[in-house]
Coordinates of C-alpha atoms in Angstrom, one line a residue:
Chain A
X1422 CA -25.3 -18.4 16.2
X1423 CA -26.6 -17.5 19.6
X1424 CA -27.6 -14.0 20.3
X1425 CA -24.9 -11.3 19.7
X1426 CA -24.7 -9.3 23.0
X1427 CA -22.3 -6.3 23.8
X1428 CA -19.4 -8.8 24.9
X1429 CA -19.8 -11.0 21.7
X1430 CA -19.3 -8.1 19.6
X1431 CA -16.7 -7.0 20.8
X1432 CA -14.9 -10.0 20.4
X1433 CA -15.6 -9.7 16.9
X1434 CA -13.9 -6.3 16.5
X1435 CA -10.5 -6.1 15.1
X1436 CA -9.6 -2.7 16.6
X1437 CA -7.7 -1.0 13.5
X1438 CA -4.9 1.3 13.0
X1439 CA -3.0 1.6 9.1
X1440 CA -2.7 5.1 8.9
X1441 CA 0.5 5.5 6.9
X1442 CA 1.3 8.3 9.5
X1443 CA 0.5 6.8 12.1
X1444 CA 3.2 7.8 15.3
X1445 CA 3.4 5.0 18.0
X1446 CA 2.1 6.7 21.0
X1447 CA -1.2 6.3 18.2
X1448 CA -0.6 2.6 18.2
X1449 CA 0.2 2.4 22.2
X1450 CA -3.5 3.9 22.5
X1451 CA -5.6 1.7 20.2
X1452 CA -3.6 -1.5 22.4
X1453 CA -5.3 0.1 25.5
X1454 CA -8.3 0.5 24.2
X1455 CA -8.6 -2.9 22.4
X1456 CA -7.6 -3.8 25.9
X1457 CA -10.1 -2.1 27.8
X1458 CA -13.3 -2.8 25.6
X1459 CA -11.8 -6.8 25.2
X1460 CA -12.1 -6.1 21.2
X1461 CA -11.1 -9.8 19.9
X1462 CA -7.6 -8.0 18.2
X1463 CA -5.7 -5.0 17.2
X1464 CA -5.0 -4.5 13.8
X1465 CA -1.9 -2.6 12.5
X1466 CA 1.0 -2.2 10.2
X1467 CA 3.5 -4.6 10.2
X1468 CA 6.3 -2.1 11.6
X1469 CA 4.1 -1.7 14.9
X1470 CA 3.7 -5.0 15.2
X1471 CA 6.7 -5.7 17.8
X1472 CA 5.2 -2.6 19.3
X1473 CA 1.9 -3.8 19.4
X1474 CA 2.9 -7.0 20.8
X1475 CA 4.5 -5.7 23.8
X1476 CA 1.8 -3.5 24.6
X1477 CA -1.0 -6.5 24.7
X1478 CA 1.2 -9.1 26.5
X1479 CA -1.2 -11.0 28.4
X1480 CA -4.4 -9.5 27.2
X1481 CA -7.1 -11.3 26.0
X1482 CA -6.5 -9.2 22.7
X1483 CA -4.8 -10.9 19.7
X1484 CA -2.2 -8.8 17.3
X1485 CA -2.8 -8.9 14.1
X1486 CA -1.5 -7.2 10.9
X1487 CA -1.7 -6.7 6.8
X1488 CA 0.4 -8.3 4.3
X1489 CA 0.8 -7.0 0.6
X1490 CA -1.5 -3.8 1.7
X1491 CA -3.4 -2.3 0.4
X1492 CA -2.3 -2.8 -3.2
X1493 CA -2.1 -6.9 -3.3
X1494 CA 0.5 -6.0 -6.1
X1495 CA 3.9 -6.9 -5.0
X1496 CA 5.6 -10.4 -5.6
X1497 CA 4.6 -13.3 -3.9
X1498 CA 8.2 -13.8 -2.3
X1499 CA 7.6 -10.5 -0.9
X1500 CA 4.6 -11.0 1.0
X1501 CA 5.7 -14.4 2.1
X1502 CA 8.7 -12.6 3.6
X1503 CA 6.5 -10.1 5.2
X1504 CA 4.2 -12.1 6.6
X1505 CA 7.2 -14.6 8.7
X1506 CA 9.0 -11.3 10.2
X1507 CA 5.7 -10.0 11.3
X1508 CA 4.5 -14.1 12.5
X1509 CA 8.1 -14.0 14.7
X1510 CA 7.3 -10.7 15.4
X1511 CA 4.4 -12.0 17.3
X1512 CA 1.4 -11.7 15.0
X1513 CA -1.4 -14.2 15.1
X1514 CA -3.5 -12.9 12.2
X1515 CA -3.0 -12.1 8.7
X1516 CA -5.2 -9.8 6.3
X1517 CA -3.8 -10.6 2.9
X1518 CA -4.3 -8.7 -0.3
X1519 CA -4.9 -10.6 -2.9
X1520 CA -3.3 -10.2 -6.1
X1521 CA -5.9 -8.6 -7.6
X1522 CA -4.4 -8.3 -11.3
X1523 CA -3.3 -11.9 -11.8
X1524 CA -7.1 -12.5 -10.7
X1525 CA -8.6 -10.2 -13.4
X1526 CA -5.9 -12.2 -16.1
X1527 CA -7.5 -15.7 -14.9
X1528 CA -3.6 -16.6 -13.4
X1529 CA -6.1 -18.7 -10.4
X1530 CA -3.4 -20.8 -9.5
X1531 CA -1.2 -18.1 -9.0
X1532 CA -3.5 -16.0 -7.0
X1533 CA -4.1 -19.3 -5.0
X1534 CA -1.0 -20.7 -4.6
X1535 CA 0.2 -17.3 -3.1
X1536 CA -2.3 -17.4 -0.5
X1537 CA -0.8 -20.8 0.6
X1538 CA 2.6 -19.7 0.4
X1539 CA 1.8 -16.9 2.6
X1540 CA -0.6 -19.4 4.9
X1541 CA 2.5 -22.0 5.1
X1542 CA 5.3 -19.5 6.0
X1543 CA 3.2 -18.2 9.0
X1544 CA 1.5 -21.7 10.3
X1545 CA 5.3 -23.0 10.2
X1546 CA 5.8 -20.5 13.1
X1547 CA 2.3 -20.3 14.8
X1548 CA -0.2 -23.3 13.8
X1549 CA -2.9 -21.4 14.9
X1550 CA -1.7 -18.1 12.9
X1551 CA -5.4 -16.8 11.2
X1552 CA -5.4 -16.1 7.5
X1553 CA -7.4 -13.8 6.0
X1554 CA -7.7 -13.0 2.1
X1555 CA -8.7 -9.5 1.8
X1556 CA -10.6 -9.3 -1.8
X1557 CA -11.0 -5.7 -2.3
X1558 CA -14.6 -6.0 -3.8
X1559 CA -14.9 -2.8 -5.1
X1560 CA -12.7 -3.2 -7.5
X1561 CA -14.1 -6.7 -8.4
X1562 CA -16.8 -7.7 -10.6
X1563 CA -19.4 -10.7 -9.4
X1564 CA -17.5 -13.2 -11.2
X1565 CA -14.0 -12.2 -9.7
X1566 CA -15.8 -12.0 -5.6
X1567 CA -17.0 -15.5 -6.0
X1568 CA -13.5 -16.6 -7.9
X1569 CA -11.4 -15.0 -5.1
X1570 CA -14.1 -16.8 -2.3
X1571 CA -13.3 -20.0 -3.7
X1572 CA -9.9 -19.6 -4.3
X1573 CA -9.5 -18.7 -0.5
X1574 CA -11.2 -21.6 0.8
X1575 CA -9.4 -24.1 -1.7
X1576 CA -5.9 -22.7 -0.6
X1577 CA -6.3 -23.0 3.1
X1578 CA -7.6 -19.4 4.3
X1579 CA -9.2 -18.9 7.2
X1580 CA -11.3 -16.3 6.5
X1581 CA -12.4 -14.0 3.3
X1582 CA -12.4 -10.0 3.7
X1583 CA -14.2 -7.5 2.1
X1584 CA -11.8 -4.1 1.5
X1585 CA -8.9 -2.7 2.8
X1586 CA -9.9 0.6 3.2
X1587 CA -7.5 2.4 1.1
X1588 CA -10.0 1.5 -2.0
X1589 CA -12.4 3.1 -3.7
X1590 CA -15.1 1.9 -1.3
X1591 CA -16.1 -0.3 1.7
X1592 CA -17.9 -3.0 2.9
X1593 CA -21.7 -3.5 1.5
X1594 CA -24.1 -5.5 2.8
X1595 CA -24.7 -7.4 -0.3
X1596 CA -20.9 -7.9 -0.5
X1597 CA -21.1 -9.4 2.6
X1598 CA -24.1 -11.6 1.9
X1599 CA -22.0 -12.9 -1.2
X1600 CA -19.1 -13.9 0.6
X1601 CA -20.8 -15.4 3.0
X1602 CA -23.3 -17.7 0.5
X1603 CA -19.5 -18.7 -0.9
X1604 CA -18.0 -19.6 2.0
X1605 CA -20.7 -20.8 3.8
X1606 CA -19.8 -22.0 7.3
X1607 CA -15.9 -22.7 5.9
X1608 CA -14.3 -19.7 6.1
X1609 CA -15.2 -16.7 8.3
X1610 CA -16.4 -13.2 6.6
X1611 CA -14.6 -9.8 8.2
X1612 CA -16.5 -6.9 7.1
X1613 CA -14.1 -3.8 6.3
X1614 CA -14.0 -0.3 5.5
X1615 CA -16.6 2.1 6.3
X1616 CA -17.8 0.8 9.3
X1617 CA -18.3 3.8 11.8
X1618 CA -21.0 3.1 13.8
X1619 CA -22.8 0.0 16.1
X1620 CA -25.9 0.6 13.0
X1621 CA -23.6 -0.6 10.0
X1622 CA -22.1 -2.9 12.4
X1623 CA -25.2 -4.9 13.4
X1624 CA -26.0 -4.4 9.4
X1625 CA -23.0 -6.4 8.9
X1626 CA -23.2 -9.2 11.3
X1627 CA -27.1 -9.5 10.1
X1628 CA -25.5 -10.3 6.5
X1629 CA -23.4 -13.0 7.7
X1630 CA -20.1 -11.3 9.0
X1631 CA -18.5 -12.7 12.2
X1632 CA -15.5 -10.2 12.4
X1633 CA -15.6 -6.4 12.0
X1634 CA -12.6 -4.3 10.9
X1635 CA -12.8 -0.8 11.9
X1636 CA -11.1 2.4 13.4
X1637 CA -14.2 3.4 15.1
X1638 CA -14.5 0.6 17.4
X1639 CA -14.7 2.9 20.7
X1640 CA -17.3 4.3 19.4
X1641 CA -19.5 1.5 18.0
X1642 CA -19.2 -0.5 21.4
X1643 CA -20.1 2.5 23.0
X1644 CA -23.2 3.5 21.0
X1645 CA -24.2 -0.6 22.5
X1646 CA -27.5 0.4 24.4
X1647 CA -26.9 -0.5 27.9
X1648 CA -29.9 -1.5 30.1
X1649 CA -32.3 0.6 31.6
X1650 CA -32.4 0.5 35.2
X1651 CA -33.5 3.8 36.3
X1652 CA -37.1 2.3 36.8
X1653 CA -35.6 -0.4 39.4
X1654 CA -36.1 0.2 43.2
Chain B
X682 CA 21.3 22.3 -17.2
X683 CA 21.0 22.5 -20.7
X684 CA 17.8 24.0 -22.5
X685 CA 15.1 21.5 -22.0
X686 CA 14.3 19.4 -25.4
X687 CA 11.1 17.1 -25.7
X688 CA 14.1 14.2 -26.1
X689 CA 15.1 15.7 -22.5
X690 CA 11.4 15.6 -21.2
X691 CA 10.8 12.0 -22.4
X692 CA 14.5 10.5 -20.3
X693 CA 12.8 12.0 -17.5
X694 CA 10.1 10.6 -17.4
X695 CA 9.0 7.6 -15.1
X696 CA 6.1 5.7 -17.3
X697 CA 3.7 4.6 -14.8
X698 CA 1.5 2.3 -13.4
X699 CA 0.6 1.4 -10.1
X700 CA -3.3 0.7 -9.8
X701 CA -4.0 -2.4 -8.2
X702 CA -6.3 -3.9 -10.4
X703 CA -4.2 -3.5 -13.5
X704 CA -3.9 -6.8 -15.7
X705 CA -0.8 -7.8 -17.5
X706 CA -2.1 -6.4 -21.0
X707 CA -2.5 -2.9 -19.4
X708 CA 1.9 -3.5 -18.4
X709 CA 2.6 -4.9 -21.7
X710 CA 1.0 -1.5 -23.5
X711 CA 2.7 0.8 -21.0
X712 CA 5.9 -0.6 -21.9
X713 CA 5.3 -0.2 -25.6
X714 CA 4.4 3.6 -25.1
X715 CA 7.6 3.6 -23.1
X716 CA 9.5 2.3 -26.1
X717 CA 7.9 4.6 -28.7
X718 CA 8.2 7.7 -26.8
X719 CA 11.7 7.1 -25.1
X720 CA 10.7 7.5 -21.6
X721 CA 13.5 6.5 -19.3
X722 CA 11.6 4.4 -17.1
X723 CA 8.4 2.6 -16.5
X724 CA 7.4 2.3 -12.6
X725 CA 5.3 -0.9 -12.2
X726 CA 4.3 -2.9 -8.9
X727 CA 6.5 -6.0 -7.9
X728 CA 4.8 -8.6 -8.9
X729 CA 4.7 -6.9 -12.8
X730 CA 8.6 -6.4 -12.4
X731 CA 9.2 -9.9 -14.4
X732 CA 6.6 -9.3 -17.2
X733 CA 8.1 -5.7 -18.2
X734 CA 11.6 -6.6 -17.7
X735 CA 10.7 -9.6 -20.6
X736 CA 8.9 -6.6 -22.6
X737 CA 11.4 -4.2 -22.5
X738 CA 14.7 -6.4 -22.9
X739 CA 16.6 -4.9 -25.4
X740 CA 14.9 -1.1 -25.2
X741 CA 16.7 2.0 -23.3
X742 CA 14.2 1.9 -21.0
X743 CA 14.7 1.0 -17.4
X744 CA 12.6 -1.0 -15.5
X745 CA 11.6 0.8 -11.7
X746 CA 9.6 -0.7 -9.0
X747 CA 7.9 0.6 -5.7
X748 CA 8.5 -1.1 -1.7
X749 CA 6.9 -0.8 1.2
X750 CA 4.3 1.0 -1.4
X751 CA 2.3 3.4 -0.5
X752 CA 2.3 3.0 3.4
X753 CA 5.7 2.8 3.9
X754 CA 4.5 1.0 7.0
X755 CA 6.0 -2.5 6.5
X756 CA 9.2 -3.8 8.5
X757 CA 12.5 -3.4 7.7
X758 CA 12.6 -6.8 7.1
X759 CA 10.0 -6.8 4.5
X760 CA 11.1 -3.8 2.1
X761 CA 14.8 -5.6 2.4
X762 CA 13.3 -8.8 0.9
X763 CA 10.8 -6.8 -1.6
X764 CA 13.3 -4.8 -3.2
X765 CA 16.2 -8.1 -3.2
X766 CA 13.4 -9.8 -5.4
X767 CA 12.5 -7.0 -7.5
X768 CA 16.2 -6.7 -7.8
X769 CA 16.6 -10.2 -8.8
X770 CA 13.8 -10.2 -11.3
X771 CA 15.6 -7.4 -13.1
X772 CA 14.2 -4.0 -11.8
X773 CA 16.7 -1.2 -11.8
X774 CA 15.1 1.8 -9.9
X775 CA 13.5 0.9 -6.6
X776 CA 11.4 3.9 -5.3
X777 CA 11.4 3.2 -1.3
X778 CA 8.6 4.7 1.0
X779 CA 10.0 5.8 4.4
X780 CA 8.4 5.2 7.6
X781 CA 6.2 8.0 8.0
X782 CA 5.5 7.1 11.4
X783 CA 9.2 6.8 12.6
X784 CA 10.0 10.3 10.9
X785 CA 7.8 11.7 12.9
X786 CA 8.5 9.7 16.1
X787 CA 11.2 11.6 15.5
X788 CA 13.6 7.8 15.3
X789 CA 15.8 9.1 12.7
X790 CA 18.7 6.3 12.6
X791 CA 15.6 4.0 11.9
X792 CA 14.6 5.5 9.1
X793 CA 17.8 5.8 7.6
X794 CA 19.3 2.8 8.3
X795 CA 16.3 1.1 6.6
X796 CA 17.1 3.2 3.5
X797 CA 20.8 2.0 4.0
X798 CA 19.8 -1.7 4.1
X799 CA 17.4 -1.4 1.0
X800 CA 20.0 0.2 -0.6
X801 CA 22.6 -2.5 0.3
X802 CA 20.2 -4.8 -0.5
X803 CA 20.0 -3.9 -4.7
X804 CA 23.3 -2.7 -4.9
X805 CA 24.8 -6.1 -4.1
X806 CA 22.9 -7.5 -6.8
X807 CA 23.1 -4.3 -9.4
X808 CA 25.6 -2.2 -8.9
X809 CA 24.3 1.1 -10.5
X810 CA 20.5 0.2 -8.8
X811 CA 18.7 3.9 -8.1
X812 CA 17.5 4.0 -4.5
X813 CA 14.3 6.6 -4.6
X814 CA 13.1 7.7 -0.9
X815 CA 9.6 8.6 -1.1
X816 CA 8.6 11.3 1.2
X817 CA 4.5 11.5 0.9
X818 CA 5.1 15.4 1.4
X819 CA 1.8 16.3 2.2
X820 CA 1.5 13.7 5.0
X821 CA 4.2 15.7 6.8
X822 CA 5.4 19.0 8.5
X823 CA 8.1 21.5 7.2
X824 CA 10.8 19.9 9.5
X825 CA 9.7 16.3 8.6
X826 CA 10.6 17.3 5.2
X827 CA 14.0 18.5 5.9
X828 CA 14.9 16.0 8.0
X829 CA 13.6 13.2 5.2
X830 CA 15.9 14.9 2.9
X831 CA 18.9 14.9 4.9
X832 CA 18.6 11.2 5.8
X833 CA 17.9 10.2 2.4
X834 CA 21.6 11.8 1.6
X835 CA 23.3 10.8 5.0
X836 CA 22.1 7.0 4.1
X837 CA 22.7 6.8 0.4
X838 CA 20.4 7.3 -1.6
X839 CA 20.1 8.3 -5.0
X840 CA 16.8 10.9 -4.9
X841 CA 13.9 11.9 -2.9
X842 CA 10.1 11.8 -4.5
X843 CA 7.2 13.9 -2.9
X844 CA 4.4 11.7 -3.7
X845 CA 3.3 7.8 -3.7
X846 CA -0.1 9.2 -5.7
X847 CA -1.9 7.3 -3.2
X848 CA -2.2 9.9 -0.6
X849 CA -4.1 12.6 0.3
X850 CA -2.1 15.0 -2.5
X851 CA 0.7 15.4 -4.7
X852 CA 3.8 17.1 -6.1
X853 CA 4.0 20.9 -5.1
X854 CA 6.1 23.3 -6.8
X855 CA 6.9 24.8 -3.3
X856 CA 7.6 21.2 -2.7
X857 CA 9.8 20.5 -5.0
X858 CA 12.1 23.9 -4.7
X859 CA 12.3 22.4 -0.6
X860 CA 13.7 19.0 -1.4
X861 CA 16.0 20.3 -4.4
X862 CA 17.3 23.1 -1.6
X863 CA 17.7 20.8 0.9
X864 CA 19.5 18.1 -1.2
X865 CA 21.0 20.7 -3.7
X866 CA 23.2 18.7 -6.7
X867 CA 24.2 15.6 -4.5
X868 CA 20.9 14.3 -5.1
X869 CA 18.2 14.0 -7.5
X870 CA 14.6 15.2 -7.3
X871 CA 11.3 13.1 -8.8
X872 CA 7.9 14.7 -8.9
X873 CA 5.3 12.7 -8.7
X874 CA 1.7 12.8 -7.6
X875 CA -1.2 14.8 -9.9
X876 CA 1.3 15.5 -12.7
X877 CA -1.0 15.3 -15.8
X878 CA -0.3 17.6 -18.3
X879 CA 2.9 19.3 -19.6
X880 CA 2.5 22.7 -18.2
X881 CA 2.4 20.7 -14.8
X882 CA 5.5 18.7 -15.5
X883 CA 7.6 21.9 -16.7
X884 CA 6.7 23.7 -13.2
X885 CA 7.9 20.6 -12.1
X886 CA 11.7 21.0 -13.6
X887 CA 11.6 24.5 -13.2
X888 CA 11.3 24.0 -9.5
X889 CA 14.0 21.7 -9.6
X890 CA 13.2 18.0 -10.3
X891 CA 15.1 16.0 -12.7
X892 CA 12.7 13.4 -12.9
X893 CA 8.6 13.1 -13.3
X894 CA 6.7 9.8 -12.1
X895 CA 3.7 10.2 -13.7
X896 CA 0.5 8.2 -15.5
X897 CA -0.3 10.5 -18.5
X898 CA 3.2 10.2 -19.9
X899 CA 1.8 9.9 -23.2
X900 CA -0.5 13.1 -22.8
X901 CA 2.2 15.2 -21.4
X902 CA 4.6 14.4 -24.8
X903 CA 2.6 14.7 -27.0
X904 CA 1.3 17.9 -25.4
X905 CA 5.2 19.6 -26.7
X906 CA 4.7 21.7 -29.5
X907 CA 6.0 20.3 -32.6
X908 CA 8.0 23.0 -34.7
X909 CA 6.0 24.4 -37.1
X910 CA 7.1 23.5 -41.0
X911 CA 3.7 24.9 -42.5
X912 CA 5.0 28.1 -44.3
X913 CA 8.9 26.5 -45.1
X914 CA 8.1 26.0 -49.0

């Protein structure tokens, strides 16, 4: 990968709002922003999506949403219905909790074969439609993380996240290192959860992420250290 | 209401479990404690709905279910198609989360009417189907409250909950006296959120709820004191 700069980052930053309470002047705010700092997407709940949508028409800035979140618990006819309103809706990208139960019973198939449900019922509307399979690693041992890694890049994801947020914990660095050394150059990593600052963003990208979910994203491309040129005449 | 009896106290009770990494084993003993102890419910996530309704076929003990769980952020569109296959697996109690955000956009007919069509949606398939709004009390203002209450009535459905258990707090007694005021007897009343022991869940009642969703079901009935036959010769 070529050096990150400032611009690169940003495009790596899905600018993210899933606060349950969340009113929509909230979400009309975090479009202008993603808009402003050309963050790569918005991130939010499937409600604002139309809302979303509208905001960002013809910016540079993608829409993207959650599917099954944050619990991964709910049928797979459910999510598969969630995820084609929100893909008509206008959504391009889709952070999908896994089902994080049938994993821990060994149901693979099922855990896999939702992901492609959910992966077919969106590219059917948009081919291009982005897929990610949020693991929740926290609440995964080793053996599960490298399970649900392969099972993503066998059923067709795009791209393997770390958290949702709403767990018991975020984003590590060695998390992030193990998804990527499954995934290798197949799938793309988005780090998630925690991320408040351009430090544990850079730590991020260092360990092989090449998208960063976060709420703070004004502020990390802000803390970017601009050039010096008080010294130039 | 009629004296309280530990029989009482067990009917009321929704059996519950909701953690997302819970495997099948973990359902299949909650619905035994169900059976044993008489609870009238278990509350399990969608995608469980199938394997309790296969453990509890035959027992007095209702199968309930959570959508749009625990944002209440999802579209309309989504919960309708959540609860219809919940409903079609064979849950009977479908606790609903509203759309937090909308309440307090202040888009009241949205709100509602997506409580109507939920409720449209399982009633065509079960008649006697229990439509629970969840309110996430402590996400929202006094008003918010009321005005959750009154569209929960105006838009059919059965009772209003405080608490998903995944928020920043729980059930209130102060809570629960609101939402049983502001619903009086056309409604019912579930408590849920931090309710772990007896004396919790009998503040509960005595503040007005007629039902308790809660994970220490066993604790809190075993917790009621057991007449004592030690000095009947």
């Amino acid at each position: 990968m070529s050096r990150l700069t400032k611009q690169r980052l940003a495009r790596m930053i899905d600018h993210t709002l899933l606060r349950p309470e969340a009113v929509s002047g909230e979400v009309v705010k975090l479009c202008r922003e993603a808009a402003e700092h050309a963050f790569g997407a918005v991130c939010v709940n499937p409600a604002y999506v139309p809302l979303a949508v509208s905001q960002l028409n013809g910016a540079m800035v993608r829409v993207g949403t959650v599917i099954g979140f944050p619990l991964g618990a709910t049928s797979t006819a459910a999510k598969v219905a969630e995820a084609g309103r929100a893909v008509r809706d206008g959504a391009l990208e889709f952070d999908v909790v896994l089902n994080l139960g049938a994993l821990k019973d060994g149901r693979a198939a099922y855990v896999g074969e939702e992901i492609s449900q959910v992966a077919a019922a969106v590219r059917g509307v948009q081919a291009g439609a982005v897929v990610k399979v949020i693991l929740e690693t926290t609440l995964l041992t080793h053996a599960e993380k490298v399970l649900g890694c392969r099972l993503a890049v066998e059923y067709g994801a795009d791209m393997v996240k770390t958290s949702t947020g709403f767990g018991p914990g975020g984003a590590t660095e060695d998390d992030v290192r193990l998804l990527r050394s499954v995934v290798g150059d197949r799938l793309g990593v988005k780090a998630s959860g925690g991320i408040r600052d351009l430090k544990t963003a850079l730590q991020m990208t260092a360990a092989g992420a090449d998208r960063i979910g976060t709420s703070s994203g004004v502020k990390i491309i802000t803390e970017w250290p601009e050039p010096d040129y008080s010294t130039v005449e």
